[in-house]
Tab-separated table of C-alpha atoms in Angstrom:
chain	number	residue	atom	x	y	z
A	1	MET	CA	-30.088	-50.356	54.388
A	2	THR	CA	-30.534	-48.603	57.090
A	3	LYS	CA	-31.955	-44.843	57.410
A	4	PRO	CA	-28.687	-43.725	58.731
A	5	LEU	CA	-26.114	-45.847	56.508
A	6	LEU	CA	-28.249	-44.167	53.379
A	7	ALA	CA	-28.036	-40.361	54.663
A	8	PHE	CA	-24.027	-41.599	54.840
A	9	PHE	CA	-23.994	-42.567	51.538
A	10	LEU	CA	-26.389	-39.955	49.851
A	11	PHE	CA	-24.176	-37.056	51.686
A	12	VAL	CA	-21.008	-38.788	50.159
A	13	GLY	CA	-22.265	-38.521	46.831
A	14	LEU	CA	-23.473	-34.951	46.562
A	15	THR	CA	-19.937	-33.865	48.224
A	16	PHE	CA	-18.125	-35.499	45.256
A	17	ILE	CA	-20.415	-33.876	42.897
A	18	SER	CA	-20.162	-31.270	44.291
A	19	CYS	CA	-16.171	-31.167	44.310
A	20	LYS	CA	-16.001	-31.736	40.789
A	21	GLU	CA	-17.784	-29.359	39.588
A	22	SER	CA	-15.919	-26.537	41.899
A	23	SER	CA	-12.744	-28.095	40.589
A	24	SER	CA	-13.242	-27.682	36.951
A	25	ASN	CA	-15.071	-23.984	36.977
A	26	PRO	CA	-11.364	-22.560	37.879
A	27	ASN	CA	-10.315	-24.442	35.084
A	28	GLN	CA	-12.667	-23.108	32.830
A	29	ALA	CA	-12.059	-19.821	34.591
A	30	ILE	CA	-8.387	-19.516	34.099
A	31	GLN	CA	-8.584	-20.885	30.397
A	32	LYS	CA	-11.090	-17.548	29.626
A	33	THR	CA	-8.365	-15.483	31.619
A	34	SER	CA	-5.822	-17.244	29.351
A	35	ASP	CA	-7.584	-16.790	26.015
A	36	GLU	CA	-8.588	-12.709	27.262
A	37	ASN	CA	-5.074	-12.063	28.078
A	38	SER	CA	-3.554	-13.463	25.023
A	39	LYS	CA	-5.891	-11.120	23.005
A	40	ALA	CA	-5.089	-8.336	24.666
A	41	HIS	CA	-0.988	-9.300	24.774
A	42	LEU	CA	-1.819	-9.390	20.448
A	43	ILE	CA	-3.169	-5.809	20.200
A	44	ASP	CA	-1.219	-4.369	22.796
A	45	SER	CA	2.153	-6.196	20.538
A	46	LEU	CA	1.348	-3.794	18.125
A	47	VAL	CA	2.459	-0.270	19.998
A	48	VAL	CA	5.587	1.174	19.855
A	49	TYR	CA	4.661	4.352	21.556
A	50	GLN	CA	2.335	5.537	24.096
A	51	THR	CA	2.057	8.842	26.349
A	52	GLU	CA	-0.988	10.453	27.462
A	53	ASN	CA	-1.108	12.262	24.215
A	54	LEU	CA	-0.293	9.590	21.784
A	55	ILE	CA	-0.297	6.066	20.792
A	56	ILE	CA	1.202	4.733	17.864
A	57	LYS	CA	1.120	1.209	16.600
A	58	ARG	CA	2.751	-0.268	13.689
A	59	LEU	CA	0.203	-2.165	11.417
A	60	SER	CA	2.615	-3.504	8.842
A	61	ASN	CA	6.280	-3.540	7.690
A	62	HIS	CA	5.564	0.217	6.669
A	63	VAL	CA	2.466	1.878	7.450
A	64	TYR	CA	1.268	3.041	11.103
A	65	GLU	CA	-1.231	4.130	12.796
A	66	HIS	CA	-1.458	7.540	15.008
A	67	ILE	CA	-4.066	7.623	17.713
A	68	SER	CA	-5.133	10.853	19.593
A	69	CYS	CA	-7.858	12.108	21.425
A	70	LEU	CA	-10.043	15.032	20.959
A	71	ASN	CA	-12.727	16.482	23.405
A	72	THR	CA	-15.872	17.263	22.042
A	73	ASN	CA	-19.137	18.649	23.112
A	74	ASP	CA	-21.464	15.590	21.425
A	75	PHE	CA	-19.168	12.548	21.729
A	76	GLY	CA	-17.256	13.280	25.008
A	77	LYS	CA	-13.172	12.600	24.210
A	78	VAL	CA	-13.265	10.563	20.628
A	79	ASP	CA	-10.133	8.707	20.043
A	80	CYS	CA	-8.839	9.975	16.279
A	81	ASN	CA	-6.937	7.578	13.576
A	82	GLY	CA	-4.228	8.886	11.144
A	83	MET	CA	-1.837	6.557	8.971
A	84	LEU	CA	1.494	7.086	9.067
A	85	VAL	CA	3.429	5.345	5.609
A	86	VAL	CA	7.256	5.134	5.587
A	87	ASN	CA	10.005	3.817	3.582
A	88	GLU	CA	13.553	4.259	2.380
A	89	ASN	CA	14.175	6.763	5.752
A	90	LYS	CA	10.995	8.769	4.308
A	91	GLY	CA	7.379	8.985	5.955
A	92	VAL	CA	4.437	10.899	4.806
A	93	LEU	CA	1.145	11.283	6.733
A	94	PHE	CA	-2.155	11.022	6.381
A	95	ASP	CA	-4.548	13.461	8.936
A	96	THR	CA	-1.936	15.082	11.857
A	97	PRO	CA	-2.943	14.188	15.709
A	98	ILE	CA	-5.292	16.974	16.859
A	99	ASP	CA	-3.157	19.393	18.153
A	100	ASN	CA	0.105	20.849	18.447
A	101	LYS	CA	1.503	19.188	21.107
A	102	SER	CA	0.737	15.645	19.976
A	103	SER	CA	1.685	16.212	16.944
A	104	LEU	CA	5.673	17.377	18.360
A	105	GLU	CA	5.458	14.118	19.838
A	106	LEU	CA	4.985	12.302	16.473
A	107	ILE	CA	7.675	14.302	14.350
A	108	ASN	CA	9.933	13.341	17.447
A	109	PHE	CA	9.135	9.812	17.514
A	110	VAL	CA	9.711	9.304	13.581
A	111	THR	CA	12.803	11.387	13.538
A	112	ASN	CA	14.196	9.989	16.359
A	113	GLU	CA	13.464	6.593	16.928
A	114	LEU	CA	12.195	5.071	13.162
A	115	LYS	CA	14.802	7.296	11.923
A	116	CYS	CA	12.921	9.004	9.046
A	117	GLU	CA	11.630	12.406	7.566
A	118	ILE	CA	8.356	13.332	7.025
A	119	THR	CA	8.289	14.873	3.727
A	120	ALA	CA	4.140	15.895	3.168
A	121	ILE	CA	1.247	15.478	5.070
A	122	ILE	CA	-2.619	15.261	3.712
A	123	PRO	CA	-5.284	15.803	5.789
A	124	THR	CA	-8.345	13.891	4.090
A	125	HIS	CA	-11.152	16.764	5.521
A	126	PHE	CA	-11.065	19.867	6.510
A	127	HIS	CA	-12.522	18.877	10.444
A	128	GLN	CA	-9.959	19.362	13.189
A	129	ASP	CA	-9.083	15.854	13.989
A	130	CYS	CA	-7.302	15.898	9.964
A	131	VAL	CA	-5.821	19.386	10.558
A	132	GLY	CA	-5.168	20.605	14.089
A	133	GLY	CA	-1.505	20.159	14.460
A	134	ILE	CA	-0.692	21.136	10.788
A	135	GLU	CA	1.396	24.154	12.746
A	136	GLU	CA	3.714	22.339	14.001
A	137	PHE	CA	4.372	20.830	10.724
A	138	GLU	CA	5.238	24.624	9.330
A	139	GLU	CA	7.231	24.818	12.264
A	140	HIS	CA	9.452	22.322	10.808
A	141	ASN	CA	8.961	23.032	6.852
A	142	ILE	CA	7.301	19.832	6.320
A	143	PRO	CA	4.661	20.859	3.216
A	144	THR	CA	0.908	20.143	3.626
A	145	TYR	CA	-1.255	19.029	0.520
A	146	ALA	CA	-4.952	18.963	0.270
A	147	THR	CA	-7.624	18.853	-2.328
A	148	LYS	CA	-8.954	22.267	-3.572
A	149	GLN	CA	-12.172	21.547	-2.135
A	150	THR	CA	-10.660	20.656	1.542
A	151	ILE	CA	-8.566	24.676	1.143
A	152	GLU	CA	-11.782	26.005	-0.037
A	153	LEU	CA	-13.607	24.605	3.416
A	154	LEU	CA	-10.786	25.752	5.706
A	155	LYS	CA	-10.677	29.452	4.521
A	156	LYS	CA	-14.733	29.456	4.489
A	157	LYS	CA	-14.373	28.152	8.430
A	158	GLY	CA	-11.899	30.841	8.943
A	159	GLN	CA	-8.796	28.654	9.791
A	160	ASN	CA	-5.634	30.092	8.418
A	161	PHE	CA	-2.100	28.818	8.713
A	162	SER	CA	1.184	30.572	8.515
A	163	LYS	CA	2.158	28.795	5.301
A	164	PRO	CA	0.248	27.958	1.845
A	165	ILE	CA	-1.300	24.609	1.035
A	166	ASN	CA	-0.081	22.594	-1.665
A	167	GLU	CA	-3.356	22.059	-3.945
A	168	PHE	CA	-4.589	18.959	-6.026
A	169	GLU	CA	-7.855	18.164	-7.348
A	170	ASN	CA	-9.136	14.462	-7.238
A	171	SER	CA	-5.732	12.873	-6.951
A	172	LEU	CA	-2.581	13.001	-5.367
A	173	SER	CA	0.679	10.963	-6.034
A	174	LEU	CA	3.580	10.968	-3.830
A	175	ASN	CA	6.607	9.160	-3.860
A	176	ILE	CA	8.467	7.751	-0.166
A	177	GLY	CA	11.332	6.147	-1.334
A	178	ASN	CA	11.297	3.739	-4.378
A	179	LYS	CA	7.125	3.690	-3.427
A	180	LYS	CA	4.213	5.667	-3.917
A	181	VAL	CA	1.318	6.514	-2.055
A	182	TYR	CA	-1.711	8.032	-3.027
A	183	ALA	CA	-4.714	10.334	-2.340
A	184	GLU	CA	-7.933	10.146	-4.430
A	185	TYR	CA	-11.354	11.692	-3.895
A	186	PHE	CA	-13.977	9.086	-4.648
A	187	GLY	CA	-17.490	11.419	-3.933
A	188	GLU	CA	-19.238	12.894	-0.543
A	189	GLY	CA	-19.998	11.058	2.647
A	190	HIS	CA	-18.665	12.314	5.982
A	191	THR	CA	-17.790	15.699	4.367
A	192	LYS	CA	-18.405	17.183	0.779
A	193	ASP	CA	-14.831	16.783	0.628
A	194	ASN	CA	-13.326	13.892	2.235
A	195	ILE	CA	-10.599	11.559	0.285
A	196	ILE	CA	-9.350	8.258	1.510
A	197	GLY	CA	-4.962	7.551	2.077
A	198	TYR	CA	-3.397	4.010	0.020
A	199	PHE	CA	-0.144	2.319	-0.299
A	200	PRO	CA	-0.021	-0.326	-2.599
A	201	GLU	CA	2.937	-2.367	-1.626
A	202	ASP	CA	1.361	-3.118	2.076
A	203	ASN	CA	-2.347	-2.642	0.399
A	204	ALA	CA	-3.143	-0.091	3.043
A	205	ILE	CA	-6.039	2.364	2.943
A	206	PHE	CA	-6.688	5.381	5.297
A	207	GLY	CA	-10.226	5.753	5.440
A	208	GLY	CA	-10.700	8.549	7.465
A	209	CYS	CA	-13.944	9.414	9.008
A	210	LEU	CA	-15.588	8.240	5.484
A	211	ILE	CA	-15.111	4.888	6.825
A	212	LYS	CA	-16.356	3.877	9.999
A	213	ARG	CA	-15.217	0.689	12.571
A	214	VAL	CA	-17.284	-2.316	12.442
A	215	GLY	CA	-20.116	-1.575	15.488
A	216	ALA	CA	-19.901	2.819	15.207
A	217	SER	CA	-22.488	4.752	15.041
A	218	LYS	CA	-23.316	7.543	12.339
A	219	GLY	CA	-21.094	10.139	14.458
A	220	ASN	CA	-21.236	13.317	13.390
A	221	LEU	CA	-23.530	14.406	10.684
A	222	GLU	CA	-22.950	18.011	10.568
A	223	ASP	CA	-21.306	18.268	7.030
A	224	ALA	CA	-22.530	14.870	5.352
A	225	ASN	CA	-24.214	13.649	2.953
A	226	THR	CA	-25.613	10.569	4.196
A	227	ASN	CA	-27.224	10.395	0.355
A	228	LYS	CA	-24.500	9.492	-0.790
A	229	TRP	CA	-21.922	8.165	1.719
A	230	SER	CA	-22.569	4.183	0.571
A	231	GLU	CA	-22.170	4.805	-3.060
A	232	THR	CA	-19.334	7.143	-2.294
A	233	VAL	CA	-17.733	3.948	-0.006
A	234	ARG	CA	-19.352	1.039	-2.778
A	235	LYS	CA	-16.583	2.684	-5.707
A	236	ILE	CA	-13.556	2.274	-2.750
A	237	LYS	CA	-14.776	-0.970	-2.339
A	238	LEU	CA	-15.277	-1.784	-5.881
A	239	LYS	CA	-11.194	-0.779	-6.410
A	240	TYR	CA	-9.357	-2.283	-3.608
A	241	PRO	CA	-11.744	-5.350	-2.761
A	242	GLU	CA	-9.149	-6.770	-1.558
A	243	ALA	CA	-7.402	-4.510	0.805
A	244	LYS	CA	-5.444	-6.042	3.757
A	245	ILE	CA	-5.708	-3.413	6.314
A	246	VAL	CA	-8.035	-0.391	6.284
A	247	ILE	CA	-8.318	2.303	9.205
A	248	PRO	CA	-10.803	4.241	10.236
A	249	GLY	CA	-11.224	8.060	11.533
A	250	HIS	CA	-11.951	6.872	14.782
A	251	GLY	CA	-11.829	3.364	16.250
A	252	LYS	CA	-10.493	-0.091	15.731
A	253	TRP	CA	-8.959	-0.875	12.094
A	254	GLY	CA	-9.634	-3.971	9.881
A	255	GLY	CA	-10.147	-5.066	6.804
A	256	THR	CA	-12.771	-4.514	4.132
A	257	GLU	CA	-15.661	-5.398	6.541
A	258	LEU	CA	-15.148	-2.177	7.528
A	259	PHE	CA	-16.324	-1.208	3.788
A	260	ASP	CA	-19.336	-2.896	4.422
A	261	TYR	CA	-20.070	-2.090	7.700
A	262	THR	CA	-20.463	1.143	6.576
A	263	ILE	CA	-22.308	0.979	3.444
A	264	GLU	CA	-24.606	-0.701	5.292
A	265	LEU	CA	-25.110	1.617	8.257
A	266	PHE	CA	-25.990	4.741	5.289
A	267	GLU	CA	-28.056	2.492	3.091
A	268	VAL	CA	-30.649	4.892	1.836
A	269	LYS	CA	-33.760	2.429	2.320
């Protein structure tokens, strides 16, 4: 075989290989993009309301997550979660949005879109991301329920509201139509007063800032008891080992893996 002919076949072979590789790579890229878009669509499909102030997601038949954004000095803009439980045209809210403006949007959505009446709000501890919108709810004659510890800490902080807060000790149950929703205290963690919300019908827990999203840092420890944190969350997991929906105070909701992550994060070594 002559050298020119050998060079020709070598050129054709390299071109064929190059074309084969270039034709397969775009398909892989398209598949990857398609998968990513599908995941994004799945997440977006939960959103039922969104403005620059407030996002609301429907997580189950009765449970909604509300998300508002708090500007902080130490952590920048932080997404803050709360849980709304609705049944038979009634609703109970765990943690308000971060301010009155966002809270009004939530009230209007529940009233006009869900055709429900909010009958109670329950802050899960005394920080701003739990109580920031209480005044707006009071303007609409919606009562607030909080533990004795939370009320005392709010007073100590100099936080006053126009109407008195309904006090309870370590647990509270409220009717939502023919169902019940529960607030429970398990121990110290993010704060000494942090509680959780639980709705048995959908096996949903609002952990508030006591529960961390998977991958989160320890966050604000100013009022925390890090020595007790894991122990407290372990008690929650022991009581609710098969929780289907677990909503943290900040970041993405999930299941009981959030309990495991939080326990490990604060485990005393």
